[in-house]
Amino acid sequence: PTTSEAIPAFARQTGAACLSCHFQSFPTLSAFGRSFKMGALTDVGEQALVEDEALSIPATLNATIVFRPQVIQQSATGTPTTKEIGYVDQVVLIGGRIGPNAGAFVELGGGAFGNHQLFTSFDLGGFKAGINYANTGFGSDSALQLGNTWGQHGGMMGLRDTSANQFLEAKGRKNAGAAVGARKANYASLVAWGGNDMGAVQIGLVAPSDGIAFGVTNDGGTTAPLTGLSGSTFKAANIVRANGFFDVGGLTAGLGGIFISGNVGDNGQFIAAKQLEMKRWGVEASLEGEMGDTQFGLYADYASAGASSTAKTNVFNTDTVNALKGFGIRGTVKPIHNLVLGAGYSSMKATTKTKTFMVGAEFEVYQNFVIALTYTNEKAGTTTTKTTVLDVEALL
């Protein structure tokens, strides 16, 4: 599972509509959504609480069931066209307040991997701060993702697939149920963070994960560059992630950056050729708002991951000759209250250049029930892959 939904569980806890937390449609965050997340998902409305000394929890366990069938048609250069009906993200979501200063988000699926995040938040004058833990497929910075360009909140219509940073994030370890070619991977992280309504900074540790074992373990030989490695390790790379949000003439401008560097392979456990490191950086910019009655969003980013060597393999780039770098840009528009249109393009290059073009439309039946149709054209070297997806997503 890799998307954060307009979760009815949170709507029940806060008494607020799903679109209070989301811009245009889920999972894109609004200012209210960012505030709710930095508050560790603890805000409540009229829902009753069970309270005592060192106890403050909702009287009802807030849960959501996701129903999400997809119809997928795909063709690639030199191969027959395939058509299938798939079921992704058939999960139970449980989330919200576990105390005055702590909250959690958990996805329970049919496989071994389940996204889980633990948030804490403490008021320090005009700032908030906390220590968060995450083990998810949302991205290396998922301990506190606030931006809408990539990761957990860039998933509307899957358009984050035209993000440069998402392209690098997908190079990490995938769980056994991940779709072939899916631009997502799993990471575990522990960070300290601080921020306010204008943004936040998180600093901490991150490592590849399969949702069960932290760090590097045998993945059945299915995912480079982690293929063939065995034995878990607690070594982790350093991560610094920052987001800022500013009012510009009634519009919301966003700026952000990410830097990851460090060895995630135990030197005493692996041979030199199989040392693993995480080494990448990226920047992003966004502009969201309204023109008349039409909501729009513009997103752009740039990302770079250093080349691997004979002694070390970079999780984000296995190319031993060239750095993997490039850009992505996309836009979304909501001309009427229940229709969102979007398009995006990205270009990433190491030894091989990958260009991705994507268009999509989403119809909002209800705030928690959407139908999306997307088309993706990806050219990697001499191979062109065309994918059409009809995505139905309902949350109970």
Short mmCIF file of C-alpha atoms in Angstrom, two decimals:
data_model
loop_
_atom_site.label_atom_id
_atom_site.label_comp_id
_atom_site.label_asym_id
_atom_site.label_seq_id
_atom_site.Cartn_x
_atom_site.Cartn_y
_atom_site.Cartn_z
CA PRO A 1 0.00 0.00 0.00
CA THR A 2 1.38 3.38 -0.94
CA THR A 3 -1.32 6.02 -0.80
CA SER A 4 -2.74 8.08 2.01
CA GLU A 5 -6.47 8.42 1.54
CA ALA A 6 -9.23 10.84 2.50
CA ILE A 7 -9.58 8.59 5.49
CA PRO A 8 -13.09 8.36 6.98
CA ALA A 9 -11.42 7.27 10.24
CA PHE A 10 -9.91 10.75 10.58
CA ALA A 11 -13.18 12.41 9.53
CA ARG A 12 -14.97 10.53 12.32
CA GLN A 13 -12.38 11.60 14.90
CA THR A 14 -12.18 15.28 13.92
CA GLY A 15 -15.77 15.83 12.81
CA ALA A 16 -14.37 17.54 9.69
CA ALA A 17 -15.07 16.67 6.06
CA CYS A 18 -12.42 14.71 4.15
CA LEU A 19 -11.60 17.69 1.92
CA SER A 20 -10.81 19.82 4.96
CA CYS A 21 -7.45 18.02 5.07
CA HIS A 22 -6.97 17.67 1.32
CA PHE A 23 -6.40 20.10 -1.57
CA GLN A 24 -8.39 19.29 -4.74
CA SER A 25 -8.70 15.61 -3.80
CA PHE A 26 -6.99 13.01 -1.64
CA PRO A 27 -4.19 12.42 -0.84
CA THR A 28 -2.88 15.98 -1.53
CA LEU A 29 -2.59 17.90 1.75
CA SER A 30 -4.10 21.30 2.51
CA ALA A 31 -2.85 23.67 5.23
CA PHE A 32 -5.36 22.12 7.64
CA GLY A 33 -4.10 18.66 6.74
CA ARG A 34 -0.49 19.67 7.41
CA SER A 35 -1.50 21.10 10.78
CA PHE A 36 -3.38 17.90 11.68
CA LYS A 37 -0.35 15.81 10.78
CA MET A 38 2.09 18.01 12.73
CA GLY A 39 -0.31 17.70 15.64
CA ALA A 40 0.33 13.92 15.56
CA LEU A 41 -3.22 13.17 14.34
CA THR A 42 -4.56 13.95 17.83
CA ASP A 43 -7.21 16.62 17.08
CA VAL A 44 -10.77 15.61 17.97
CA GLY A 45 -14.17 17.10 17.30
CA GLU A 46 -17.32 15.94 19.05
CA GLN A 47 -16.24 12.31 19.27
CA ALA A 48 -16.25 11.10 22.87
CA LEU A 49 -12.96 10.40 24.60
CA VAL A 50 -12.09 7.87 27.29
CA GLU A 51 -9.94 9.87 29.70
CA ASP A 52 -8.16 9.21 32.96
CA GLU A 53 -4.72 9.88 34.37
CA ALA A 54 -2.24 9.23 31.53
CA LEU A 55 -5.11 8.19 29.23
CA SER A 56 -6.94 10.05 26.46
CA ILE A 57 -8.23 7.95 23.56
CA PRO A 58 -11.32 8.01 21.32
CA ALA A 59 -14.22 5.98 22.68
CA THR A 60 -14.43 4.30 19.26
CA LEU A 61 -11.57 2.71 17.36
CA ASN A 62 -11.53 4.67 14.10
CA ALA A 63 -10.95 2.39 11.13
CA THR A 64 -11.41 2.48 7.36
CA ILE A 65 -11.73 -0.36 4.86
CA VAL A 66 -10.30 0.27 1.37
CA PHE A 67 -11.87 -1.27 -1.74
CA ARG A 68 -9.70 -0.66 -4.81
CA PRO A 69 -9.96 -2.66 -8.05
CA GLN A 70 -7.95 -1.60 -11.12
CA VAL A 71 -8.22 -2.45 -14.81
CA ILE A 72 -4.73 -2.28 -16.37
CA GLN A 73 -3.68 -2.46 -20.01
CA GLN A 74 0.03 -2.37 -20.82
CA SER A 75 2.19 -2.75 -23.91
CA ALA A 76 5.96 -2.52 -24.36
CA THR A 77 8.25 -2.53 -27.38
CA GLY A 78 8.52 -6.06 -28.74
CA THR A 79 6.05 -7.63 -26.29
CA PRO A 80 2.32 -8.46 -26.52
CA THR A 81 -0.27 -6.21 -24.91
CA THR A 82 -1.43 -7.43 -21.50
CA LYS A 83 -4.76 -6.76 -19.81
CA GLU A 84 -5.64 -7.56 -16.23
CA ILE A 85 -7.88 -6.72 -13.32
CA GLY A 86 -5.83 -6.14 -10.22
CA TYR A 87 -6.65 -5.50 -6.59
CA VAL A 88 -4.21 -3.19 -4.84
CA ASP A 89 -4.41 -1.59 -1.42
CA GLN A 90 -7.17 -3.89 -0.15
CA VAL A 91 -6.38 -2.87 3.41
CA VAL A 92 -7.83 -1.87 6.74
CA LEU A 93 -6.62 1.58 7.84
CA ILE A 94 -6.52 2.37 11.54
CA GLY A 95 -5.37 5.79 12.61
CA GLY A 96 -5.68 8.71 14.94
CA ARG A 97 -5.15 9.67 18.54
CA ILE A 98 -3.40 7.37 21.01
CA GLY A 99 -2.81 10.11 23.58
CA PRO A 100 -2.68 13.91 23.95
CA ASN A 101 0.74 14.05 22.25
CA ALA A 102 0.85 10.92 20.11
CA GLY A 103 -0.97 9.37 17.18
CA ALA A 104 -0.57 6.54 14.72
CA PHE A 105 -1.38 5.50 11.17
CA VAL A 106 -1.45 1.79 10.35
CA GLU A 107 -2.39 -0.14 7.20
CA LEU A 108 -3.16 -3.83 7.67
CA GLY A 109 -3.11 -5.76 4.40
CA GLY A 110 -3.11 -9.36 3.32
CA GLY A 111 0.67 -9.57 2.90
CA ALA A 112 3.60 -9.31 5.28
CA PHE A 113 4.09 -5.61 4.69
CA GLY A 114 1.91 -3.03 6.39
CA ASN A 115 2.57 0.70 6.44
CA HIS A 116 2.88 2.04 9.96
CA GLN A 117 3.77 5.46 11.33
CA LEU A 118 4.04 6.69 14.90
CA PHE A 119 3.81 10.46 15.42
CA THR A 120 4.51 12.60 18.48
CA SER A 121 3.97 16.33 18.87
CA PHE A 122 4.69 18.78 21.70
CA ASP A 123 3.95 22.52 21.80
CA LEU A 124 7.01 24.73 22.30
CA GLY A 125 5.65 28.24 22.21
CA GLY A 126 4.96 29.04 18.57
CA PHE A 127 6.51 25.78 17.40
CA LYS A 128 5.80 22.08 17.56
CA ALA A 129 8.37 19.32 17.85
CA GLY A 130 8.47 15.57 18.20
CA ILE A 131 10.13 12.25 17.42
CA ASN A 132 8.50 10.12 14.71
CA TYR A 133 9.01 6.58 13.48
CA ALA A 134 7.88 5.16 10.14
CA ASN A 135 8.18 1.87 8.28
CA THR A 136 6.30 2.38 5.02
CA GLY A 137 6.20 2.32 1.25
CA PHE A 138 5.55 6.07 1.20
CA GLY A 139 9.22 7.04 0.88
CA SER A 140 12.43 7.61 2.80
CA ASP A 141 11.06 10.79 4.41
CA SER A 142 7.70 9.32 5.45
CA ALA A 143 8.24 10.00 9.16
CA LEU A 144 6.82 13.46 8.39
CA GLN A 145 5.83 14.08 4.77
CA LEU A 146 4.15 17.45 4.26
CA GLY A 147 4.78 18.25 0.59
CA ASN A 148 2.57 17.22 -2.32
CA THR A 149 5.23 16.76 -5.01
CA TRP A 150 6.23 13.17 -4.25
CA GLY A 151 5.69 10.48 -1.65
CA GLN A 152 2.58 9.88 0.43
CA HIS A 153 0.74 13.02 -0.66
CA GLY A 154 1.77 13.08 -4.32
CA GLY A 155 -0.33 10.05 -5.20
CA MET A 156 -3.42 11.67 -6.73
CA MET A 157 -4.00 9.81 -10.04
CA GLY A 158 -0.50 8.38 -9.60
CA LEU A 159 0.97 11.60 -11.01
CA ARG A 160 3.90 11.43 -8.60
CA ASP A 161 5.33 8.97 -11.17
CA THR A 162 6.45 12.10 -13.06
CA SER A 163 8.43 13.34 -10.04
CA ALA A 164 12.23 13.14 -10.23
CA ASN A 165 12.50 12.42 -6.50
CA GLN A 166 9.89 9.66 -6.73
CA PHE A 167 11.97 8.08 -9.52
CA LEU A 168 14.92 7.82 -7.12
CA GLU A 169 12.79 6.68 -4.18
CA ALA A 170 11.55 3.73 -6.26
CA LYS A 171 15.09 2.35 -6.60
CA GLY A 172 15.02 1.05 -3.03
CA ARG A 173 13.71 -2.22 -1.67
CA LYS A 174 10.23 -3.39 -2.69
CA ASN A 175 7.91 -5.66 -0.76
CA ALA A 176 6.91 -8.98 -2.29
CA GLY A 177 3.50 -7.70 -3.40
CA ALA A 178 4.75 -4.64 -5.28
CA ALA A 179 3.65 -4.36 -8.89
CA VAL A 180 6.35 -4.78 -11.54
CA GLY A 181 7.81 -1.37 -12.36
CA ALA A 182 5.98 0.32 -9.50
CA ARG A 183 7.63 3.61 -8.55
CA LYS A 184 7.69 2.95 -4.84
CA ALA A 185 9.93 1.25 -2.30
CA ASN A 186 10.02 0.61 1.42
CA TYR A 187 12.03 2.47 4.04
CA ALA A 188 12.20 2.64 7.83
CA SER A 189 13.13 5.91 9.52
CA LEU A 190 13.44 7.51 12.94
CA VAL A 191 13.59 11.31 13.04
CA ALA A 192 13.39 14.32 15.30
CA TRP A 193 11.42 17.21 13.83
CA GLY A 194 10.35 20.76 14.54
CA GLY A 195 8.11 23.21 12.75
CA ASN A 196 5.06 25.46 12.61
CA ASP A 197 2.46 26.55 10.06
CA MET A 198 5.25 27.72 7.74
CA GLY A 199 6.87 24.30 7.48
CA ALA A 200 9.08 21.80 9.24
CA VAL A 201 12.54 20.24 9.33
CA GLN A 202 13.24 16.59 10.16
CA ILE A 203 16.67 15.12 10.95
CA GLY A 204 17.32 11.47 11.63
CA LEU A 205 18.15 8.01 10.32
CA VAL A 206 16.78 5.97 7.41
CA ALA A 207 17.40 2.52 5.92
CA PRO A 208 15.82 0.17 3.37
CA SER A 209 13.11 -2.07 4.80
CA ASP A 210 10.78 -4.89 3.85
CA GLY A 211 8.26 -3.90 6.49
CA ILE A 212 9.47 -6.54 8.94
CA ALA A 213 13.26 -6.33 9.25
CA PHE A 214 14.93 -2.94 9.60
CA GLY A 215 17.86 -2.53 7.23
CA VAL A 216 19.25 -5.04 4.75
CA THR A 217 17.96 -8.61 4.61
CA ASN A 218 17.61 -11.27 1.95
CA ASP A 219 14.75 -10.31 -0.37
CA GLY A 220 14.57 -13.54 -2.34
CA GLY A 221 16.81 -12.26 -5.12
CA THR A 222 14.09 -10.07 -6.60
CA THR A 223 15.22 -6.50 -6.09
CA ALA A 224 18.54 -4.92 -7.11
CA PRO A 225 20.71 -3.59 -5.53
CA LEU A 226 19.73 -5.63 -2.49
CA THR A 227 19.66 -8.97 -4.31
CA GLY A 228 21.52 -11.75 -2.56
CA LEU A 229 22.30 -9.93 0.68
CA SER A 230 21.36 -11.69 3.89
CA GLY A 231 21.40 -10.84 7.56
CA SER A 232 19.71 -7.82 9.10
CA THR A 233 21.71 -4.79 10.18
CA PHE A 234 20.90 -1.71 12.23
CA LYS A 235 23.15 0.59 10.22
CA ALA A 236 21.29 3.55 8.78
CA ALA A 237 21.97 6.62 6.66
CA ASN A 238 21.50 10.22 7.75
CA ILE A 239 18.49 12.12 6.42
CA VAL A 240 17.70 15.84 6.46
CA ARG A 241 14.33 16.92 5.05
CA ALA A 242 12.83 20.42 5.01
CA ASN A 243 9.56 21.91 3.75
CA GLY A 244 8.39 25.52 3.75
CA PHE A 245 5.00 26.99 2.83
CA PHE A 246 4.39 30.67 2.10
CA ASP A 247 1.45 32.87 1.17
CA VAL A 248 2.03 34.59 -2.18
CA GLY A 249 -0.87 36.80 -3.22
CA GLY A 250 -3.46 34.42 -1.82
CA LEU A 251 -1.70 31.36 -3.27
CA THR A 252 0.36 28.82 -1.34
CA ALA A 253 3.95 28.43 -2.52
CA GLY A 254 5.94 25.45 -1.31
CA LEU A 255 9.70 24.88 -1.27
CA GLY A 256 11.52 21.81 -0.05
CA GLY A 257 14.70 19.80 -0.07
CA ILE A 258 16.05 16.40 0.94
CA PHE A 259 19.57 15.11 1.59
CA ILE A 260 20.46 11.50 2.41
CA SER A 261 23.96 10.12 2.93
CA GLY A 262 25.37 7.13 4.73
CA ASN A 263 26.36 3.47 4.69
CA VAL A 264 23.57 0.95 5.32
CA GLY A 265 25.68 -2.20 5.00
CA ASP A 266 27.62 -3.66 7.92
CA ASN A 267 31.33 -3.63 6.98
CA GLY A 268 31.96 -6.75 9.04
CA GLN A 269 29.10 -8.63 7.44
CA PHE A 270 29.30 -8.02 3.70
CA ILE A 271 32.12 -8.28 1.18
CA ALA A 272 33.38 -4.98 -0.22
CA ALA A 273 31.53 -5.31 -3.51
CA LYS A 274 28.26 -5.57 -1.64
CA GLN A 275 28.56 -2.57 0.65
CA LEU A 276 25.38 -0.53 0.41
CA GLU A 277 25.00 3.19 0.81
CA MET A 278 22.17 5.68 0.45
CA LYS A 279 23.31 8.83 -1.29
CA ARG A 280 20.99 11.35 -2.91
CA TRP A 281 19.62 14.87 -2.78
CA GLY A 282 16.66 16.71 -4.26
CA VAL A 283 14.68 19.95 -4.28
CA GLU A 284 11.04 20.76 -5.00
CA ALA A 285 8.73 23.71 -5.62
CA SER A 286 4.95 23.96 -5.76
CA LEU A 287 2.21 26.55 -6.22
CA GLU A 288 -1.39 25.84 -5.21
CA GLY A 289 -4.51 27.98 -5.13
CA GLU A 290 -7.57 29.18 -6.98
CA MET A 291 -8.27 31.30 -10.05
CA GLY A 292 -11.93 32.20 -9.90
CA ASP A 293 -13.72 28.99 -8.98
CA THR A 294 -10.98 26.76 -10.40
CA GLN A 295 -8.38 25.14 -8.15
CA PHE A 296 -4.95 24.47 -9.63
CA GLY A 297 -1.66 22.96 -8.54
CA LEU A 298 1.80 23.22 -10.14
CA TYR A 299 4.68 21.00 -9.03
CA ALA A 300 8.33 20.74 -10.09
CA ASP A 301 11.38 18.99 -8.69
CA TYR A 302 14.97 18.01 -9.39
CA ALA A 303 16.85 15.02 -7.98
CA SER A 304 20.33 13.53 -8.15
CA ALA A 305 21.91 10.29 -6.89
CA GLY A 306 25.64 9.65 -7.13
CA ALA A 307 27.04 6.75 -9.13
CA SER A 308 27.88 3.43 -7.50
CA SER A 309 31.43 2.05 -7.45
CA THR A 310 33.14 -1.33 -7.24
CA ALA A 311 33.30 -0.93 -3.47
CA LYS A 312 29.85 0.50 -2.77
CA THR A 313 26.41 0.28 -4.33
CA ASN A 314 24.11 3.29 -4.03
CA VAL A 315 20.57 2.15 -3.26
CA PHE A 316 19.23 5.03 -5.37
CA ASN A 317 21.51 4.46 -8.40
CA THR A 318 23.23 1.20 -9.37
CA ASP A 319 24.93 2.77 -12.41
CA THR A 320 28.70 2.61 -11.83
CA VAL A 321 29.54 5.26 -14.45
CA ASN A 322 27.12 8.15 -14.22
CA ALA A 323 25.06 9.94 -11.60
CA LEU A 324 21.31 9.50 -11.99
CA LYS A 325 19.68 12.91 -12.17
CA GLY A 326 16.87 14.81 -13.81
CA PHE A 327 13.68 16.80 -13.35
CA GLY A 328 9.93 16.41 -13.19
CA ILE A 329 7.04 18.83 -13.71
CA ARG A 330 3.28 18.44 -13.54
CA GLY A 331 0.05 20.34 -13.13
CA THR A 332 -3.48 19.64 -11.92
CA VAL A 333 -6.68 21.61 -12.35
CA LYS A 334 -10.14 21.20 -10.82
CA PRO A 335 -12.56 23.06 -13.14
CA ILE A 336 -15.69 21.80 -11.35
CA HIS A 337 -16.24 20.51 -7.83
CA ASN A 338 -15.94 16.80 -8.64
CA LEU A 339 -13.48 16.61 -11.57
CA VAL A 340 -9.68 16.86 -11.50
CA LEU A 341 -7.48 16.84 -14.62
CA GLY A 342 -3.71 16.40 -14.58
CA ALA A 343 -0.61 15.99 -16.73
CA GLY A 344 3.08 15.54 -16.01
CA TYR A 345 6.49 14.91 -17.58
CA SER A 346 9.85 13.79 -16.23
CA SER A 347 13.30 13.16 -17.67
CA MET A 348 15.91 11.14 -15.76
CA LYS A 349 19.33 10.09 -17.04
CA ALA A 350 22.32 8.03 -15.96
CA THR A 351 23.77 5.83 -18.72
CA THR A 352 20.19 5.27 -19.92
CA LYS A 353 17.68 8.08 -20.26
CA THR A 354 14.09 7.57 -19.08
CA LYS A 355 11.36 9.96 -20.19
CA THR A 356 7.86 9.68 -18.72
CA PHE A 357 4.69 11.44 -19.88
CA MET A 358 1.41 11.03 -18.04
CA VAL A 359 -2.15 12.36 -18.28
CA GLY A 360 -5.12 11.60 -16.08
CA ALA A 361 -8.66 12.49 -15.07
CA GLU A 362 -10.38 11.81 -11.76
CA PHE A 363 -14.11 11.91 -11.04
CA GLU A 364 -15.11 12.32 -7.42
CA VAL A 365 -18.29 10.35 -6.74
CA TYR A 366 -18.03 11.23 -3.06
CA GLN A 367 -15.20 12.70 -1.00
CA ASN A 368 -14.21 9.12 -0.12
CA PHE A 369 -15.02 7.46 -3.48
CA VAL A 370 -13.16 8.35 -6.71
CA ILE A 371 -12.74 6.89 -10.19
CA ALA A 372 -9.56 7.77 -12.11
CA LEU A 373 -8.38 7.06 -15.65
CA THR A 374 -4.67 7.54 -16.44
CA TYR A 375 -2.35 7.00 -19.40
CA THR A 376 1.44 6.73 -19.03
CA ASN A 377 4.05 6.66 -21.80
CA GLU A 378 7.54 5.78 -20.57
CA LYS A 379 10.57 5.52 -22.82
CA ALA A 380 13.68 3.97 -21.24
CA GLY A 381 16.48 3.73 -23.78
CA THR A 382 14.93 2.06 -26.83
CA THR A 383 11.98 0.51 -24.96
CA THR A 384 8.65 2.32 -24.79
CA THR A 385 6.00 1.15 -22.32
CA LYS A 386 2.41 2.38 -22.55
CA THR A 387 0.07 1.84 -19.62
CA THR A 388 -3.62 2.67 -19.23
CA VAL A 389 -5.22 2.28 -15.79
CA LEU A 390 -8.84 2.55 -14.68
CA ASP A 391 -8.64 2.95 -10.90
CA VAL A 392 -11.69 2.67 -8.65
CA GLU A 393 -11.12 3.58 -5.01
CA ALA A 394 -13.73 3.56 -2.27
CA LEU A 395 -13.15 3.96 1.45
CA LEU A 396 -15.76 2.77 3.93
#
